mmCIF file of C-alpha atoms in Angstrom:
data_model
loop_
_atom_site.group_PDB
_atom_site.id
_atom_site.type_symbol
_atom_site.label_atom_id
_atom_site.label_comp_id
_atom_site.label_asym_id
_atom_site.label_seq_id
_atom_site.Cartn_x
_atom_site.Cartn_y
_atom_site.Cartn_z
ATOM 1 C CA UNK A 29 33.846 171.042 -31.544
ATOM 2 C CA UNK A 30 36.713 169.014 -30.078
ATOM 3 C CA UNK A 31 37.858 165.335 -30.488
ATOM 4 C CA UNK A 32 38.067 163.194 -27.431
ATOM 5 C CA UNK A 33 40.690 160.350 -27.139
ATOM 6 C CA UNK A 34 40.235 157.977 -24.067
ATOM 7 C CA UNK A 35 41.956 155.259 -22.600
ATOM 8 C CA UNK A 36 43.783 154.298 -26.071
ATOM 9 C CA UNK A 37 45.653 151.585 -26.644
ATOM 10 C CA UNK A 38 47.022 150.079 -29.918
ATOM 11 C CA UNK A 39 49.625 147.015 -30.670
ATOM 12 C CA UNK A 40 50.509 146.132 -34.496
ATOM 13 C CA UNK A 41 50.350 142.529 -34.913
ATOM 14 C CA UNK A 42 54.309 142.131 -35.113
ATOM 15 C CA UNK A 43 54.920 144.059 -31.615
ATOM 16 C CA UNK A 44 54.962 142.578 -28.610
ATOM 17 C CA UNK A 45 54.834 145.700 -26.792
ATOM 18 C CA UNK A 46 51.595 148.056 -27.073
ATOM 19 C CA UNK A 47 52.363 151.187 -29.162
ATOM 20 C CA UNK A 48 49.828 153.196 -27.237
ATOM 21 C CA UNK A 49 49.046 152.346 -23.777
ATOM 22 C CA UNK A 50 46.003 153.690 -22.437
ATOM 23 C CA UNK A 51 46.812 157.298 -23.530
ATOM 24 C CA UNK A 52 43.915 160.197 -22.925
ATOM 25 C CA UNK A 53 43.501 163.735 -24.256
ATOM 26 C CA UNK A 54 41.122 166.160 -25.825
ATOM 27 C CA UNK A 55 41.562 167.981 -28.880
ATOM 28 C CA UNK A 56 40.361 171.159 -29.541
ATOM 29 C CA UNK A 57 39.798 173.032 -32.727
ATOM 30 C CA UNK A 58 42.796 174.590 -34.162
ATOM 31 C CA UNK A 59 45.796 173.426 -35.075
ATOM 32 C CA UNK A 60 47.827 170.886 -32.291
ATOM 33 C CA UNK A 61 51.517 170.333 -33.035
ATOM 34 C CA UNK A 62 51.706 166.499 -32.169
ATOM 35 C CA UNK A 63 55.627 165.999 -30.898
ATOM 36 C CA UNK A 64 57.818 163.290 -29.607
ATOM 37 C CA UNK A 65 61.107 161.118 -30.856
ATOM 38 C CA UNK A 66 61.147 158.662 -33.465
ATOM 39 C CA UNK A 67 59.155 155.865 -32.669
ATOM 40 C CA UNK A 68 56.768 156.746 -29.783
ATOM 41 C CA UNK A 69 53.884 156.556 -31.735
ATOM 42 C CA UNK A 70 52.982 159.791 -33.446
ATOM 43 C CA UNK A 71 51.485 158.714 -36.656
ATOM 44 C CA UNK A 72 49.797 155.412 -34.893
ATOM 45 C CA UNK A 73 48.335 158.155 -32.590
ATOM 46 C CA UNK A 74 46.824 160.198 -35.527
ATOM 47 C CA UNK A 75 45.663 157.268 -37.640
ATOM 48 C CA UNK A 76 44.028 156.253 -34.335
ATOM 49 C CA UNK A 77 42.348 159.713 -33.989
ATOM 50 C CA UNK A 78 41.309 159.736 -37.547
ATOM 51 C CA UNK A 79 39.762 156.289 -37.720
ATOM 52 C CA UNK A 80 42.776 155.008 -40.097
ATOM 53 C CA UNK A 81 43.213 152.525 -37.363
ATOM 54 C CA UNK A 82 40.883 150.999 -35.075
ATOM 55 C CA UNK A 83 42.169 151.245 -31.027
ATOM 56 C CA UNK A 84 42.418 147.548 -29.734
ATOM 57 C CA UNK A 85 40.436 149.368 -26.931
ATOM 58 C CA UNK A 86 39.685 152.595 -25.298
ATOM 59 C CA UNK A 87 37.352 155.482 -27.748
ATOM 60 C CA UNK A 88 37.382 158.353 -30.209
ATOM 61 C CA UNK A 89 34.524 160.480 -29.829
ATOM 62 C CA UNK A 90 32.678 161.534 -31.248
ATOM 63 C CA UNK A 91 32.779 160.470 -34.878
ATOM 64 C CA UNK A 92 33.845 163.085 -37.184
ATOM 65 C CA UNK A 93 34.225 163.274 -41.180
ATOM 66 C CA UNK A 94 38.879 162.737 -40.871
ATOM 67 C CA UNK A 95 41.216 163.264 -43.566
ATOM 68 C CA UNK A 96 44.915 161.609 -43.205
ATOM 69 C CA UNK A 97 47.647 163.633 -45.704
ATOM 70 C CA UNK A 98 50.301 161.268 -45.581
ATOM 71 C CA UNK A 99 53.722 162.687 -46.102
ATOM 72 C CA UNK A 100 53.832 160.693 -49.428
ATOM 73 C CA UNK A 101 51.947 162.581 -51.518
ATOM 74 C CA UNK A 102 52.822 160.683 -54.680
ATOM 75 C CA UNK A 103 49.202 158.815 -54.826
ATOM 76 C CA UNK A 104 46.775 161.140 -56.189
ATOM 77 C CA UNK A 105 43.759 162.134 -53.650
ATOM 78 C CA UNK A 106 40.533 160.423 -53.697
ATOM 79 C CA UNK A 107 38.869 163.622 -54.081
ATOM 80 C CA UNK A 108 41.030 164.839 -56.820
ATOM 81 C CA UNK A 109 38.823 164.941 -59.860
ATOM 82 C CA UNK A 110 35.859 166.537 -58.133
ATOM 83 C CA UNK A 111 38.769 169.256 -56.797
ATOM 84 C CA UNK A 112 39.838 169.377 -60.806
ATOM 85 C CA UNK A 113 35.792 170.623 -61.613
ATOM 86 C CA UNK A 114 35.253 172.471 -59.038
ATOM 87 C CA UNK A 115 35.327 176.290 -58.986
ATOM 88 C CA UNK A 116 33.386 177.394 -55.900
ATOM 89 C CA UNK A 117 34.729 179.928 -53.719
ATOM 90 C CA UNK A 118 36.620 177.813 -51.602
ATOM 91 C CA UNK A 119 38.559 175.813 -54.840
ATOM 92 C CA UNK A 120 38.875 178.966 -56.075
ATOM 93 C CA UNK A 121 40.569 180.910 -53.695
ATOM 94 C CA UNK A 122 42.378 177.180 -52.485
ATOM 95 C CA UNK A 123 44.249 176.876 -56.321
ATOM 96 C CA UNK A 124 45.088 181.106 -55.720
ATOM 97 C CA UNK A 125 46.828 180.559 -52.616
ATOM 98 C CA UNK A 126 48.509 177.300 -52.916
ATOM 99 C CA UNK A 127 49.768 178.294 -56.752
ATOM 100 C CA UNK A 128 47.736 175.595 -58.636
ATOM 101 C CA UNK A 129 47.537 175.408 -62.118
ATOM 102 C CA UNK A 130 44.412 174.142 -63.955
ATOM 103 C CA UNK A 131 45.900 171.224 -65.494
ATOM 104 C CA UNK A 132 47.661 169.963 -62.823
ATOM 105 C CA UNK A 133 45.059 167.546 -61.303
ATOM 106 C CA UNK A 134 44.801 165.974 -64.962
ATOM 107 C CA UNK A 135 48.653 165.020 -64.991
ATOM 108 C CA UNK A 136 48.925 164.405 -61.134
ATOM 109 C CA UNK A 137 51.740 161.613 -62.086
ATOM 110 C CA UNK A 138 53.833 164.350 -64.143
ATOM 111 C CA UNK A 139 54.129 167.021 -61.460
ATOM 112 C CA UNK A 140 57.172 167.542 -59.149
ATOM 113 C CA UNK A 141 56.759 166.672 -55.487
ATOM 114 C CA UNK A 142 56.496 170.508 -54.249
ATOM 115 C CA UNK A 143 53.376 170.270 -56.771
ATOM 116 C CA UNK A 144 51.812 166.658 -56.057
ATOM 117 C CA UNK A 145 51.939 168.851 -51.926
ATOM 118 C CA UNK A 146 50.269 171.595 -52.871
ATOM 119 C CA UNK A 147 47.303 169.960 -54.960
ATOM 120 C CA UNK A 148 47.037 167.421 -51.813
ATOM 121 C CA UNK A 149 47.014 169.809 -49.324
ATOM 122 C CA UNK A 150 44.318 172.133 -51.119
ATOM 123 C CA UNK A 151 41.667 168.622 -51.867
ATOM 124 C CA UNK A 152 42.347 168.275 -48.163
ATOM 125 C CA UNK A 153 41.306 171.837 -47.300
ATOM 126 C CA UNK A 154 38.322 171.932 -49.873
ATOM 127 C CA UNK A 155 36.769 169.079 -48.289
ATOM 128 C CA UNK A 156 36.146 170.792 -44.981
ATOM 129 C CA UNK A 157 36.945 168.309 -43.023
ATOM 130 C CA UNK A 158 35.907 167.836 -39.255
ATOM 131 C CA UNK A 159 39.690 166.182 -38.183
ATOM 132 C CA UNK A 160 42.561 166.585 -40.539
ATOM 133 C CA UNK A 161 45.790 165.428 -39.984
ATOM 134 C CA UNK A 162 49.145 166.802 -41.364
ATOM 135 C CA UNK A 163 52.221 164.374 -41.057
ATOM 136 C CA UNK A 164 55.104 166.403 -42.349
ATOM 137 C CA UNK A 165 53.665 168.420 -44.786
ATOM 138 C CA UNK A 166 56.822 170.696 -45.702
ATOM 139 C CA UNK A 167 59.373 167.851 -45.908
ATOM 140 C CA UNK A 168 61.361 167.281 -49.410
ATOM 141 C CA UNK A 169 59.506 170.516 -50.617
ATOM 142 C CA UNK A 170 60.784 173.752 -51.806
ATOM 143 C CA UNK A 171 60.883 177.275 -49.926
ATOM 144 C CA UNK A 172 57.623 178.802 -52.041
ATOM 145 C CA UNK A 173 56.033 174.997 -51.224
ATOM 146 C CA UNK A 174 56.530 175.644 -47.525
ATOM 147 C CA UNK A 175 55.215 179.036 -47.731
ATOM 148 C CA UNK A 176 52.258 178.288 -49.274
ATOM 149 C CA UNK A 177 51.689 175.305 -47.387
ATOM 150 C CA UNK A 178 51.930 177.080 -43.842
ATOM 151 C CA UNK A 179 49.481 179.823 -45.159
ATOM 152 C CA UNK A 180 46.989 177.457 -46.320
ATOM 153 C CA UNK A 181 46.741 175.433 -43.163
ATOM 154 C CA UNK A 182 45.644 178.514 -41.768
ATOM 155 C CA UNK A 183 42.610 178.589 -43.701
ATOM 156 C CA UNK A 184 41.636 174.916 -41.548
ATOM 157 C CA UNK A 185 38.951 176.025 -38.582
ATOM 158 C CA UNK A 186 38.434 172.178 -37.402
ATOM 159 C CA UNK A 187 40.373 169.643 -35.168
ATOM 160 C CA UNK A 188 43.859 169.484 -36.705
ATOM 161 C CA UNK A 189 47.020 167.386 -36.254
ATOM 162 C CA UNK A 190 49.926 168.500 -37.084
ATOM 163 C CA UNK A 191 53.273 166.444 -37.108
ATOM 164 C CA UNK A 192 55.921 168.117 -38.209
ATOM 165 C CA UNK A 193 59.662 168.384 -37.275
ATOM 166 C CA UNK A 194 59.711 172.000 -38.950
ATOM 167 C CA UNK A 195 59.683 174.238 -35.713
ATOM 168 C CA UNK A 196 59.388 177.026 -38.048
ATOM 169 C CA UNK A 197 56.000 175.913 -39.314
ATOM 170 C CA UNK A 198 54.795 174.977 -35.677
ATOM 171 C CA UNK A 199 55.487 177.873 -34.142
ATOM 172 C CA UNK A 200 53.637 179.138 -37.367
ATOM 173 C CA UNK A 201 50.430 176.917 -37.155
ATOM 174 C CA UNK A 202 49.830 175.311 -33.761
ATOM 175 C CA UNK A 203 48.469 176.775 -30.497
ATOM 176 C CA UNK A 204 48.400 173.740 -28.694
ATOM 177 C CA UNK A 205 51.150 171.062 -28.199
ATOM 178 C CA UNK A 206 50.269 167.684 -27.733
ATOM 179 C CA UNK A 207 53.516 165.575 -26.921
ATOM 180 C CA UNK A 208 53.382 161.995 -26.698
ATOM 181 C CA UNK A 209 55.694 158.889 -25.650
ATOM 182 C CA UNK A 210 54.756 155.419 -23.926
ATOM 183 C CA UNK A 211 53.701 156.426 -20.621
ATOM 184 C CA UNK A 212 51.192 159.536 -21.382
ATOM 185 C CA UNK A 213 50.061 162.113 -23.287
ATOM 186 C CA UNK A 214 50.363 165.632 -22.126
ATOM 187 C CA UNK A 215 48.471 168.414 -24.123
ATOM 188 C CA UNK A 216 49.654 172.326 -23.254
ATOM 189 C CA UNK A 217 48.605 175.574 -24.938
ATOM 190 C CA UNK A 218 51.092 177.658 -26.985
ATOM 191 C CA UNK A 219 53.233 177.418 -29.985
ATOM 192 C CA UNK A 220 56.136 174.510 -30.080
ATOM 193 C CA UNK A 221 58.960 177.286 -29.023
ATOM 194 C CA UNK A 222 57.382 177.824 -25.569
ATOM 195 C CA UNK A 223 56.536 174.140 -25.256
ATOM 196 C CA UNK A 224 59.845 173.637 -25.795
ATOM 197 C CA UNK A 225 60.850 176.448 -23.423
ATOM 198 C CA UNK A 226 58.638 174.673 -20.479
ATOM 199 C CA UNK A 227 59.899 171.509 -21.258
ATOM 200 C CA UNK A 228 63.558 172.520 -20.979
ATOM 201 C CA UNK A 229 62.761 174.424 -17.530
ATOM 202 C CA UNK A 230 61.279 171.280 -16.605
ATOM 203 C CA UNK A 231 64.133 169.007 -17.533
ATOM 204 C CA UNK A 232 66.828 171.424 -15.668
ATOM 205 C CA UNK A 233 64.788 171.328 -12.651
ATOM 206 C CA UNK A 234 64.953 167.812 -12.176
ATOM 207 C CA UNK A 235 68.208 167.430 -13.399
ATOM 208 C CA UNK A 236 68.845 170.024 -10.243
ATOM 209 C CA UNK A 237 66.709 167.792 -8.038
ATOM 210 C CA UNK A 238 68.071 164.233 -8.699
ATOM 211 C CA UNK A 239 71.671 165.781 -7.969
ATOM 212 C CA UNK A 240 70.586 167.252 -5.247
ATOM 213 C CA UNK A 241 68.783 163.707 -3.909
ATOM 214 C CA UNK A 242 72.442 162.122 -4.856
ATOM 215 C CA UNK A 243 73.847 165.034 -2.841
#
């Protein structure tokens, strides 16, 4: 299974300028660590991929069952009541390894933010969902949080997104990098540390070359 993005764009109604601009890659299964700065379009990327937005052209193919975990997870899951009843092998093993206590999904409101994570991420997971997308998943949480966060997103076996700023947990999760920014897309296999290494290799060679042309 993979997820096919072609010839994307997307403009919110306020911008003048496009977000995306005809941007193309394919997904595969597994986790891909979706990187770039502030503002070039990460989330409207993965809300595009997971058919929280619609493209104002280009295609998403094929059409998959998508989950979006925002990075708010103070609004309880949609699924969270048929999670709370649930004790098949996958909830059960989903409450072991993310820590989750039986009552929590009947005071979702109550519980800490490290807690309201944990219960999102594992009604995510339980749903078995085709695409899922991550967008910061370990921010504002604590260290046991993060832990059992990166373990469970192991567990996912379909087209993930993962955007994150926490090297740690990319280098943990991904084996694909997808980074983004106006122009392109450009998708490359490995964890985020030797993305990063390839990219900085990259820079100092043409850094090298445009002093060189300057000569």
């Amino acid at each position: 299974m993979q997820l096919s993005l072609q010839h994307l764009a997307y403009a919110y109604p306020s911008c003048v300028n496009p977000v995306l601009r005809d941007v193309s890659a394919t997904l595969p299964c597994g986790w891909t660590g979706l990187v770039g700065d502030s503002g070039c379009g990460k989330s409207t990327l993965a809300r595009v991929a997971c058919g929280r937005l619609a493209p104002d052209s280009g295609a998403v193919a094929p059409r998959l069952f998508s989950i979006y975990c925002e990075q708010d997870a103070t609004a309880a899951p949609d699924s969270l009541h048929d999670f709370a009843v649930a004790y098949d092998r996958d909830a059960v093993a989903l409450r072991r390894d993310l820590g989750v206590e039986e009552d929590w999904p009947w005071r979702y409101e109550t519980l800490s933010s490290g807690q309201q994570k944990r219960l999102q991420v594992a009604c995510a997971l339980w749903q078995r969902p085709d695409v899922l997308v991550m967008d910061e998943p370990t921010n504002h949480v604590d260290v046991p949080t993060r832990e059992a966060v990166t373990a469970a997103l192991a567990r996912f076996k379909g087209v993930g997104l993962l955007i994150s700023h926490d090297r740690a947990l990319l280098d943990a999760a991904v084996d694909h990098v997808l980074s983004i920014n106006r122009a392109d897309l450009e998708l490359q296999q490995g964890n985020y540390s030797s993305w990063k290494e390839n990219r900085d290799r990259r820079d100092a060679w043409e850094l090298a070359r445009d002093e060189r042309l300057r000569g």
